[in-house]
Tab-separated table of C-alpha atoms and ligand atoms in Angstrom:
chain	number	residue	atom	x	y	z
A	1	UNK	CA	135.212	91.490	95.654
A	2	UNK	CA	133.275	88.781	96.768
A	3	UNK	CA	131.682	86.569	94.603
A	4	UNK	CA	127.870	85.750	95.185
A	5	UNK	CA	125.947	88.724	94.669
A	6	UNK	CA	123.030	90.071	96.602
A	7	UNK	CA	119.562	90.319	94.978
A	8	UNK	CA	117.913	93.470	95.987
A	9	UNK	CA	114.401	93.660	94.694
A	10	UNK	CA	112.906	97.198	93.465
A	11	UNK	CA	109.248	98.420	93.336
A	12	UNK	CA	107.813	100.752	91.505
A	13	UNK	CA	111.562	100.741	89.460
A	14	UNK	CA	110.850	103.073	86.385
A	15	UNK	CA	108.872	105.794	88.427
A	16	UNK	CA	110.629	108.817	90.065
A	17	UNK	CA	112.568	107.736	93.158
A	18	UNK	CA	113.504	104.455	91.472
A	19	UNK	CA	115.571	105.965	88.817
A	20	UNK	CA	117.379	107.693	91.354
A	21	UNK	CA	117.663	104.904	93.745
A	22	UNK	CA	119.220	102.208	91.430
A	23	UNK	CA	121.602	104.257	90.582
A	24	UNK	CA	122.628	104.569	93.488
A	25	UNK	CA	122.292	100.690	94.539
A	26	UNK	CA	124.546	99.623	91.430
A	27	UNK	CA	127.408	101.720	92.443
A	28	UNK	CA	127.871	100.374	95.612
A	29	UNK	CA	126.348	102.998	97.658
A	30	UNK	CA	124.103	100.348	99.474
A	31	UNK	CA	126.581	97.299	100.332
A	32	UNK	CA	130.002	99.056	99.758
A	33	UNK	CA	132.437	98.929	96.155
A	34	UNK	CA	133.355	95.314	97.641
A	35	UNK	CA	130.093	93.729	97.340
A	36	UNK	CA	127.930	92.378	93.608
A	37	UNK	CA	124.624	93.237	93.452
A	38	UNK	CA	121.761	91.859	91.136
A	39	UNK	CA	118.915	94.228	90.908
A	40	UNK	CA	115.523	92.513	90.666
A	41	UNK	CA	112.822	95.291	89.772
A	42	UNK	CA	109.052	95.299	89.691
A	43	UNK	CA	106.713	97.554	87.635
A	44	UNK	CA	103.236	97.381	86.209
A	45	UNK	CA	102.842	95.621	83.044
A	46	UNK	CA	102.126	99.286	80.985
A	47	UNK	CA	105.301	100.755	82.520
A	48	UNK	CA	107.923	97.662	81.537
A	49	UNK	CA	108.926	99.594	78.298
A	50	UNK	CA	110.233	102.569	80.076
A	51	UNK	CA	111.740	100.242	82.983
A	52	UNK	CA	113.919	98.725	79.580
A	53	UNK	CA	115.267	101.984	78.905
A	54	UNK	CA	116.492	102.350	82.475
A	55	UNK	CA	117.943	99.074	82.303
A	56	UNK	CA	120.194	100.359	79.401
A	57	UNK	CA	120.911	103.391	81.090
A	58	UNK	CA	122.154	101.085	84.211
A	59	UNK	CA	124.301	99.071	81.350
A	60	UNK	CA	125.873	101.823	80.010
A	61	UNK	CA	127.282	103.058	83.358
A	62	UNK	CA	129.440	99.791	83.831
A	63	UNK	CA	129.314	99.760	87.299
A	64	UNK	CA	131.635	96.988	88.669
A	65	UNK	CA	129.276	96.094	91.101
A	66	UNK	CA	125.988	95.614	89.270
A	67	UNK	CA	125.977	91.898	88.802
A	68	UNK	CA	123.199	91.535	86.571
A	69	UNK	CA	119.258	93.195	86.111
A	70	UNK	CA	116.158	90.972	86.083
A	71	UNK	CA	112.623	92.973	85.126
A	72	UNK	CA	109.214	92.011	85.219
A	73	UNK	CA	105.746	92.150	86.137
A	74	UNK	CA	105.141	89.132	88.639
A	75	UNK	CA	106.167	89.560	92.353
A	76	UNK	CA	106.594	85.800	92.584
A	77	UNK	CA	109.469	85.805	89.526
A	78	UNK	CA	110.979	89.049	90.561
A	79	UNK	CA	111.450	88.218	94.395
A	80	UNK	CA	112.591	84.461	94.044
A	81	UNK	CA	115.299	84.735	96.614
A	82	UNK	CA	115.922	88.372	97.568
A	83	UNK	CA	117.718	89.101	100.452
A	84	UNK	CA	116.550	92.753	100.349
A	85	UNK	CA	113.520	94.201	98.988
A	86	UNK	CA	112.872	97.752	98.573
A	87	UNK	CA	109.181	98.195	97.672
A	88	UNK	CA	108.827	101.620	96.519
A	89	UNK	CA	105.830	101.191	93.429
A	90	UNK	CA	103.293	103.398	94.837
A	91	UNK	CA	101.196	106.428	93.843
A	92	UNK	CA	102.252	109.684	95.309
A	93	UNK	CA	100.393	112.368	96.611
A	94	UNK	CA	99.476	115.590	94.860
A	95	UNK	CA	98.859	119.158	96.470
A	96	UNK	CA	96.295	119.180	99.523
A	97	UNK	CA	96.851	115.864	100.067
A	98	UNK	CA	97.451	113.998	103.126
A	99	UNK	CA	99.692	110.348	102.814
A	100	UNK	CA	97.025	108.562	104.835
A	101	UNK	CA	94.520	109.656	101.637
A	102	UNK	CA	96.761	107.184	99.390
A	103	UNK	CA	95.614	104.226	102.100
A	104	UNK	CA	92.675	102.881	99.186
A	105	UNK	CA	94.240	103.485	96.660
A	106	UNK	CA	98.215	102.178	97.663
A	107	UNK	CA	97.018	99.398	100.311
A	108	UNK	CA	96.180	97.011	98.269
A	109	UNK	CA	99.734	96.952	96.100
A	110	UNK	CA	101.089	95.780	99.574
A	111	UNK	CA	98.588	92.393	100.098
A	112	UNK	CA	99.794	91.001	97.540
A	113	UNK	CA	103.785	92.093	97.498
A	114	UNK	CA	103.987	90.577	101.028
A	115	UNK	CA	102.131	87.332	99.960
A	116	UNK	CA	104.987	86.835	96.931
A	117	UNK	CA	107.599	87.676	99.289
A	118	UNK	CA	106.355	84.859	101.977
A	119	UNK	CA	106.599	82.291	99.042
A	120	UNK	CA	109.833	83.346	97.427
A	121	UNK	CA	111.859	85.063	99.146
A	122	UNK	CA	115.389	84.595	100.385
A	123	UNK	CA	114.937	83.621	104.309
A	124	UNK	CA	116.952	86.562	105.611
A	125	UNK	CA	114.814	88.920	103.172
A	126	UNK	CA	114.732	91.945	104.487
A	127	UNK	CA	111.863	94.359	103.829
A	128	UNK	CA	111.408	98.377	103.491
A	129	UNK	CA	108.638	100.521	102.387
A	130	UNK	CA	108.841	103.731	101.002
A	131	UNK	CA	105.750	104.073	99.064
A	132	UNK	CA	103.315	106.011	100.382
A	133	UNK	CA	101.354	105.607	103.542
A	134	UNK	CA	104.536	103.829	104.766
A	135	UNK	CA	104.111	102.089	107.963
A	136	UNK	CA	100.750	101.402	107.371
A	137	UNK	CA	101.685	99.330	104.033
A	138	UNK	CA	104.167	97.675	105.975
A	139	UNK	CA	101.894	96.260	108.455
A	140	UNK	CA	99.783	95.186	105.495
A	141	UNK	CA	103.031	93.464	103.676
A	142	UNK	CA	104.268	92.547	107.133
A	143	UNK	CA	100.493	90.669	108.010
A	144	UNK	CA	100.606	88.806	104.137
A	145	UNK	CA	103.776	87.624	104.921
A	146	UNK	CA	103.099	85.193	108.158
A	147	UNK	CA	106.402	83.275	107.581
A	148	UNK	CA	109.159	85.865	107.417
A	149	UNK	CA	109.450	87.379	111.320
A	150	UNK	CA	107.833	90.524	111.587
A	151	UNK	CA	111.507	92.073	112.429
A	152	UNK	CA	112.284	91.498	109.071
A	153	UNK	CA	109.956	94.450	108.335
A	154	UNK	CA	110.086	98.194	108.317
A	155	UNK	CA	109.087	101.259	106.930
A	156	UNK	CA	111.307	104.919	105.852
A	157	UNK	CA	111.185	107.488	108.344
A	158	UNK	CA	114.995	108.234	107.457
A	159	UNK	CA	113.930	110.986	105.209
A	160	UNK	CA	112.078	112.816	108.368
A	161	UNK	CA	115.044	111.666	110.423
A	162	UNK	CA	117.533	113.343	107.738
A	163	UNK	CA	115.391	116.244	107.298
A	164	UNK	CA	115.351	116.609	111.033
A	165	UNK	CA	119.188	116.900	111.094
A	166	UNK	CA	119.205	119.439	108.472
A	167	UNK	CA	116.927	121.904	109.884
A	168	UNK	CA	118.903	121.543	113.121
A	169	UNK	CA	122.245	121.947	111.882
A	170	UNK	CA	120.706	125.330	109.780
A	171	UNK	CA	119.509	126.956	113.166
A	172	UNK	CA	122.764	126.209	114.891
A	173	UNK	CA	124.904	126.680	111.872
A	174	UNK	CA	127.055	123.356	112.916
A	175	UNK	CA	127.977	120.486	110.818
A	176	UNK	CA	125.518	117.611	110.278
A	177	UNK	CA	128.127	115.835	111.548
A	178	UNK	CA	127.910	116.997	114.941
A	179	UNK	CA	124.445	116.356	115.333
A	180	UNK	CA	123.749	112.572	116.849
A	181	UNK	CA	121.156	110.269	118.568
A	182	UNK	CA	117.830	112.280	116.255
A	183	UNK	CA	114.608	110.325	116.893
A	184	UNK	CA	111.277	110.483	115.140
A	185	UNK	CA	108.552	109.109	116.850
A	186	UNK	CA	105.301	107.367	115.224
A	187	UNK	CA	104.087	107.672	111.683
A	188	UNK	CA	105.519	109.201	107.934
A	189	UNK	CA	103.218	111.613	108.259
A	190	UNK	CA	102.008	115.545	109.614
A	191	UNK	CA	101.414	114.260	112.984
A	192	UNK	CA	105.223	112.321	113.571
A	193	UNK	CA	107.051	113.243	116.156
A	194	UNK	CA	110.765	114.908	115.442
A	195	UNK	CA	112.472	114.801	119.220
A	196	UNK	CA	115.240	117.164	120.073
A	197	UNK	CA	114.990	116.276	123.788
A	198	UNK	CA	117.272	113.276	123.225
A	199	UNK	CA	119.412	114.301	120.690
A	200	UNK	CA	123.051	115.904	120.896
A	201	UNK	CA	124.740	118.630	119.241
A	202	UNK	CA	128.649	117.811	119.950
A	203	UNK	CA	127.590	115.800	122.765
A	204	UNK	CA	125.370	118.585	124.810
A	205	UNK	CA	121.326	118.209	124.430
A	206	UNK	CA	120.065	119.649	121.025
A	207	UNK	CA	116.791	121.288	122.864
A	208	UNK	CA	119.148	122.887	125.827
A	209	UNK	CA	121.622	123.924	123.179
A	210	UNK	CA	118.824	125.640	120.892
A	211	UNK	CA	117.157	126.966	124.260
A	212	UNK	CA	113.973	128.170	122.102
A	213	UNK	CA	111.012	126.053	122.749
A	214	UNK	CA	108.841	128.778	120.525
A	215	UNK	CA	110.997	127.678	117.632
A	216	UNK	CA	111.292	124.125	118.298
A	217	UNK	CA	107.151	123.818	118.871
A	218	UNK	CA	105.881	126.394	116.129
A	219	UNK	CA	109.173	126.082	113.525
A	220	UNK	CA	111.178	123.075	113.732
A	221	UNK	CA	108.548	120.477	114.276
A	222	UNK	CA	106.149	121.514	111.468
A	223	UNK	CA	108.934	122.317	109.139
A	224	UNK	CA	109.798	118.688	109.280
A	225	UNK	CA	106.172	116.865	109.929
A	226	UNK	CA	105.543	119.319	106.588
A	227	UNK	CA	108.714	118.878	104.491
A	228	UNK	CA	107.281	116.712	101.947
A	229	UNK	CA	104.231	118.961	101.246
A	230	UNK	CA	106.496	121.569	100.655
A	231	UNK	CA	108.728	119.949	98.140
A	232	UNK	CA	105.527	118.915	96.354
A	233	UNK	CA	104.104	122.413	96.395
A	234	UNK	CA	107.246	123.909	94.942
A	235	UNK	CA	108.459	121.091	92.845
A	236	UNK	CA	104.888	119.935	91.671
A	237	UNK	CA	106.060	116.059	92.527
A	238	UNK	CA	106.973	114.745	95.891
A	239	UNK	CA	110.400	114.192	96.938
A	240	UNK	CA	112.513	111.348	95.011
A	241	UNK	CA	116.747	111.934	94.794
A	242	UNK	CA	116.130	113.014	98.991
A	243	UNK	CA	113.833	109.981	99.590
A	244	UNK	CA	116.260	107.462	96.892
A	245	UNK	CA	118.669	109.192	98.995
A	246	UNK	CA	117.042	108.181	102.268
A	247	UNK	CA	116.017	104.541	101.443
A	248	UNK	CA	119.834	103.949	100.786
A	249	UNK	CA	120.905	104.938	104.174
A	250	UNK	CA	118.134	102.667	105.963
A	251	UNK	CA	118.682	99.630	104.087
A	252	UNK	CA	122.810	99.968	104.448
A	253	UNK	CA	122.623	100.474	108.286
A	254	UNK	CA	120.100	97.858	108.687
A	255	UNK	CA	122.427	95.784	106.435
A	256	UNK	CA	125.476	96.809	107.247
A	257	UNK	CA	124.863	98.605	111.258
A	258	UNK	CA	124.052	101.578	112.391
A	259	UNK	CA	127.140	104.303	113.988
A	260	UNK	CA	128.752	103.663	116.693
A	261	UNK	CA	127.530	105.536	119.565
A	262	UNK	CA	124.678	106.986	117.694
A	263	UNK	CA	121.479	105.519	116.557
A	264	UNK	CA	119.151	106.408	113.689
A	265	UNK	CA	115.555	106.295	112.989
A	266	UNK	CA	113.311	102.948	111.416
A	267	UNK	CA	109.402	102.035	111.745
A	268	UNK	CA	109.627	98.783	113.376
A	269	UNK	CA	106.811	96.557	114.457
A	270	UNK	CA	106.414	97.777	117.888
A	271	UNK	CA	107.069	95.382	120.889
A	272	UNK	CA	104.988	97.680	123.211
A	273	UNK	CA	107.955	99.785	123.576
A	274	UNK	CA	107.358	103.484	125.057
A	275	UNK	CA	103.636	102.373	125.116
A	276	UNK	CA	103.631	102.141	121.342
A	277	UNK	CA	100.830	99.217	120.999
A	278	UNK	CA	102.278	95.759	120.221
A	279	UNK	CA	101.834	94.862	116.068
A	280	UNK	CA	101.946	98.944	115.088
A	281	UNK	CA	104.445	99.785	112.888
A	282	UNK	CA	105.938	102.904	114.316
A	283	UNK	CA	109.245	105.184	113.777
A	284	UNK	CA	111.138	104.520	117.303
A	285	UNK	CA	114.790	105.157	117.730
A	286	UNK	CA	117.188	101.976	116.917
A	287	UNK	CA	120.762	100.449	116.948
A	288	UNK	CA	120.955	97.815	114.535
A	289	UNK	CA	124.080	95.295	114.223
A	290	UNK	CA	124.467	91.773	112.847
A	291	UNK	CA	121.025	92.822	110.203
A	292	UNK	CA	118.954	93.179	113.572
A	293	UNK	CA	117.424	96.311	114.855
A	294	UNK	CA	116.820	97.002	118.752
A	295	UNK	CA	114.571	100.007	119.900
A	296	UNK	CA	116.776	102.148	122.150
A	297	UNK	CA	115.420	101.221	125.577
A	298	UNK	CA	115.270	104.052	128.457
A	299	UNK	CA	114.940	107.225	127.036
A	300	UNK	CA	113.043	109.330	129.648
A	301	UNK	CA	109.861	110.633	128.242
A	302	UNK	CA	108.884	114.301	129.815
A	303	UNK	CA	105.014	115.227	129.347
A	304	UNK	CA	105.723	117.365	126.055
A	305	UNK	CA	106.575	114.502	124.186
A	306	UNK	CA	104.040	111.592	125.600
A	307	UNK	CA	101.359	113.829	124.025
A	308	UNK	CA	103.412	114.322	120.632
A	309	UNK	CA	104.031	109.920	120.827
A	310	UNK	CA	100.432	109.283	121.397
A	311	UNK	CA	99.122	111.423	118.893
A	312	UNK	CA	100.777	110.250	115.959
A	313	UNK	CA	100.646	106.706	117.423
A	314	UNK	CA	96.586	106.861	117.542
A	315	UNK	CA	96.984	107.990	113.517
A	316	UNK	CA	98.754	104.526	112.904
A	317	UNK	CA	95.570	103.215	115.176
A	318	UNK	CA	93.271	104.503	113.066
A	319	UNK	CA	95.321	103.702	110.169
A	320	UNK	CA	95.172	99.836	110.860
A	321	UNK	CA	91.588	100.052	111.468
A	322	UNK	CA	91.051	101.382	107.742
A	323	UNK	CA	92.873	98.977	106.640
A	324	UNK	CA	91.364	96.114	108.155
A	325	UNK	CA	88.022	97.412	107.451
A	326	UNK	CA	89.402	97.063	103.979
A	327	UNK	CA	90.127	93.605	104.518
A	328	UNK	CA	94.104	93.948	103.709
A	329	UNK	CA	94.845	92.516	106.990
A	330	UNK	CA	93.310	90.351	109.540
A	331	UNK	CA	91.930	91.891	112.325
B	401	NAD	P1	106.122	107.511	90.797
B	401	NAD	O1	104.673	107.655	90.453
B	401	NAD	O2	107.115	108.327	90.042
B	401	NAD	O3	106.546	105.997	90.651
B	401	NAD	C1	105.810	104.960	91.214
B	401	NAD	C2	106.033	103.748	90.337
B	401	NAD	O4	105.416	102.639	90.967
B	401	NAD	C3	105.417	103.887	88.936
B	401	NAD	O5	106.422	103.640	87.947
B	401	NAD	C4	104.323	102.826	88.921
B	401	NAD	O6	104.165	102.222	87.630
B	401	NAD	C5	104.875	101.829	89.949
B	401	NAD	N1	103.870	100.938	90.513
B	401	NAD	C6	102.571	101.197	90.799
B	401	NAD	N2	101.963	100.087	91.257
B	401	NAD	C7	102.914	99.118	91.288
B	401	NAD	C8	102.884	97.746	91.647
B	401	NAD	N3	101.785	97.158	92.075
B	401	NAD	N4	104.031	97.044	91.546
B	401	NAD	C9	105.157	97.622	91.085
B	401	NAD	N5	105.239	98.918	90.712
B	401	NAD	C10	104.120	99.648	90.800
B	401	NAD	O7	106.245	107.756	92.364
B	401	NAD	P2	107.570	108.044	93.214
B	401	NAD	O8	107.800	109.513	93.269
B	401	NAD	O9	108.664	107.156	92.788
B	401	NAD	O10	107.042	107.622	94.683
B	401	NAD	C11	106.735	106.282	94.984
B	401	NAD	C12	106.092	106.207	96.360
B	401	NAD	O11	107.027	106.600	97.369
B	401	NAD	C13	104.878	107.119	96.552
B	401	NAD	O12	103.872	106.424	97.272
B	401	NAD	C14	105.433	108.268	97.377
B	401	NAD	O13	104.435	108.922	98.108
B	401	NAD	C15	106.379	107.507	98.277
B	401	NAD	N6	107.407	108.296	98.960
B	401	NAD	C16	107.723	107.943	100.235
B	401	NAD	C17	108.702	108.621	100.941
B	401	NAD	C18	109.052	108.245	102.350
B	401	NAD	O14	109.847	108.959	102.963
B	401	NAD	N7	108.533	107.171	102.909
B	401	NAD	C19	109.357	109.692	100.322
B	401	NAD	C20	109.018	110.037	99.001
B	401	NAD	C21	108.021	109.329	98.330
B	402	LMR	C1	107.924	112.835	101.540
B	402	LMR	O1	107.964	112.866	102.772
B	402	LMR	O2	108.539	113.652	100.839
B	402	LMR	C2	107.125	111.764	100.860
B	402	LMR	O3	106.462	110.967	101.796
B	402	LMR	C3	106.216	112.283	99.819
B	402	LMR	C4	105.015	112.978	100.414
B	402	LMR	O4	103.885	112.632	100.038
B	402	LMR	O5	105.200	113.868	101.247
C-alpha cells in the first residue's frame, strides 16, 4: 500500500447519498484496495451530531484503507489540502419538482464552497458536484474559485449516463457490458440529451441495432431525462445508493482513466465544443487519462440530435443567467 493518503473532501456527509458514498470511498472502491484515504467531510453545524455517529459506523468497519476522518463545519478547515472534493450537501427535490427549482435555494451553498476551495485546497484538487442543480452549481463553484483551472471542475451526469446503459441493455436483453461509447448531452436535468446514435452494442450502432426510433424518441429518452422523478415518486426521496453509486465511478475514472476504447459521460466547462457556448458547464462525451478529461472530438451530429443539444444547452443558458442575476457569479 502506499503510504501518503489522499484527502477526499465530502459535502453534505450525514445526509442520504453521503452515507452511502463513504462507504464506499473507505473501502477502496474510489482509488483501488492499494491506495489510503482520509475522508474530510462537511455538514451544517445542526447536522454534526448525526455526521459523529457515521463516523463510528466508518470506525467500526476497519477498512484498511480509511486513513483517518476529519468533520466539521468550516469549508476552509475541512478542504485544507484535498486533492478531491466531492460536494454533495444540497437540498433535494420533492414531488413536482424540477432540479432547476433548487437554483435559490442550493446556489448559494456553492459561492462560498468554491471560494474555500480556491484558498485551501490541494493544487491538483479536483472538483465534482452532485448536489442538485448540478452543472449550474459547478459553474458557480467553478467562477468562486478563479485560481484552480476551470478543468479541474465538473458536474455528475454518470447517473443519466448509467441509467442510459441500463434501459438499453433491458430492451436488447444484452449485458451492460456490451454496451460502449453512451453520451449524454447538456444538463442533469428533463431536457438532457441521452444519444444512442453514437453508441455501440458489441461494436454495431445502438440506434441501428434497436431500429425503433418510436421507442427511442417517446420511451427511452424520457425514461432516462425522467428517472430521478420516478425514483422520488415511488421511493418518496430522490435517488442516493444509484447516485453514491454514480459519483464513485466519475471521480475514479477521472482519477484513475476512463476504459480503453470507450468513453463515459462528465459536465465539463465547455471549450465551444459541438457549439456548446464557451464557460457552460455541459455533459459532453470524454476520455480522461493522466487526471485530465478531453471532449471526444468528431462525432457527426445528424439534425435529430442538434435540436436535442441546443435545447438542453439553452436550459444551462438560462440557468447561468439566474444565477448571475442572483449575483453568485460574475457576469
Ligand atoms: P440529503 O438532504 O439527504 O442530504 C443533504 C445533506 O447536505 C444534509 O445532511 C445537509 O445537512 C447537508 N448540507 C446542506 N447544506 C450544506 C452545506 N452548506 N455544507 C455542507 N453540507 C450541507 O440529500 P441527498 O439525498 O444526499 O442529496 C444531496 C443532493 O444531491 C441533492 O441536491 C440532490 O438533489 C442531489 N442529487 C444529485 C444527483 C445527480 O445525479 N447529480 C443524484 C441524486 C441526488
Ligand atoms: C436524480 O437524478 O436522481 C437526482 O438528480 C435527484 C433528482 O432530483 O432527480
Amino acid at each position: 500500500m502506499s503510504t501518503t493518503p489522499v484527502k477526499v473532501a465530502v459535502t453534505g456527509a450525514a445526509g442520504q447519498i453521503g452515507y452511502s458514498l463513504l462507504f464506499r470511498i473507505a473501502s477502496g472502491s474510489l482509488f483501488g484496495p492499494d491506495t489510503p484515504v482520509e475522508l474530510r467531510l462537511l455538514e451544517i453545524t445542526p447536522a454534526l451530531k448525526a455526521l459523529e455517529g457515521v463516523v463510528m459506523e466508518l470506525d467500526d468497519c476497519a477498512f484498511p484503507t480509511l486513513a483517518g476522518v476529519e468533520i466539521g463545519d468550516d469549508p476552509e478547515k475541512v478542504f485544507d489540502g484535498v486533492n478531491h472534493a466531492l460536494l454533495v450537501g444540497a437540498r433535494p427535490r420533492g414531488p413536482g419538482m424540477e432540479r432547476g427549482d433548487l437554483l435559490e435555494a442550493n446556489g448559494g451553498i456553492f459561492a462560498p464552497q468554491g471560494a474555500a476551495l480556491n484558498k485551501v485546497a490541494a493544487d491538483d484538487v479536483h472538483v465534482t458536484i452532485t448536489g442538485n442543480p448540478a452543472n449550474t452549481n459547478a459553474l458557480i463553484a467553478m467562477n468562486n474559485a478563479p485560481d484552480i483551472p476551470d478543468e479541474q471542475f465538473s458536474a455528475l451526469t454518470r447517473l443519466d449516463h448509467n441509467r442510459a446503459i441500463s434501459q438499453l441493455s433491458s430492451k436488447l436483453d444484452v449485458p451492460v457490458t456490451d454496451i460502449t461509447k453512451m453520451t449524454i448531452w447538456g444538463n442533469h436535468s428533463a431536457t438532457q440529451y441521452p444519444d444512442l446514435f453514437h453508441a455501440e452494442v458489441g461494436g454495431k450502432n445502438a440506434a441501428e441495432t434497436v431500429g425503433d426510433q418510436d421507442w427511442l424518441e417517446n420511451t427511452f429518452i424520457p425514461t432516462v431525462a425522467k428517472r430521478g422523478a420516478a425514483i422520488i415518486e415511488a421511493r418518496g426521496a430522490s435517488s442516493a445508493a444509484s447516485a453514491a453509486s454514480a459519483t464513485v465511478d466519475h471521480a475514479r475514472d477521472w482519477a484513475l482513466g476512463s476504459p480503453e476504447g470507450n468513453w463515459v459521460s462528465m459536465s465539463v466547462c465547455s471549450d465551444g465544443s459541438y457549439g456548446v457556448p464557451e464557460g457552460l458547464i455541459s455533459s459532453f462525451p470524454v476520455t480522461v487519462s493522466d487526471g485530465k478529461w478531453e471532449i471526444v472530438q468528431g462525432l457527426e451530429i445528424d439534425d435529430f440530435s442538434r435540436g436535442r443539444i441546443d435545447a438542453t444547452v439553452a436550459e444551462l443558458a438560462e440557468e447561468r443567467d439566474a444565477v448571475t442575476k442572483l449575483g453568485l457569479i460574475k457576469g
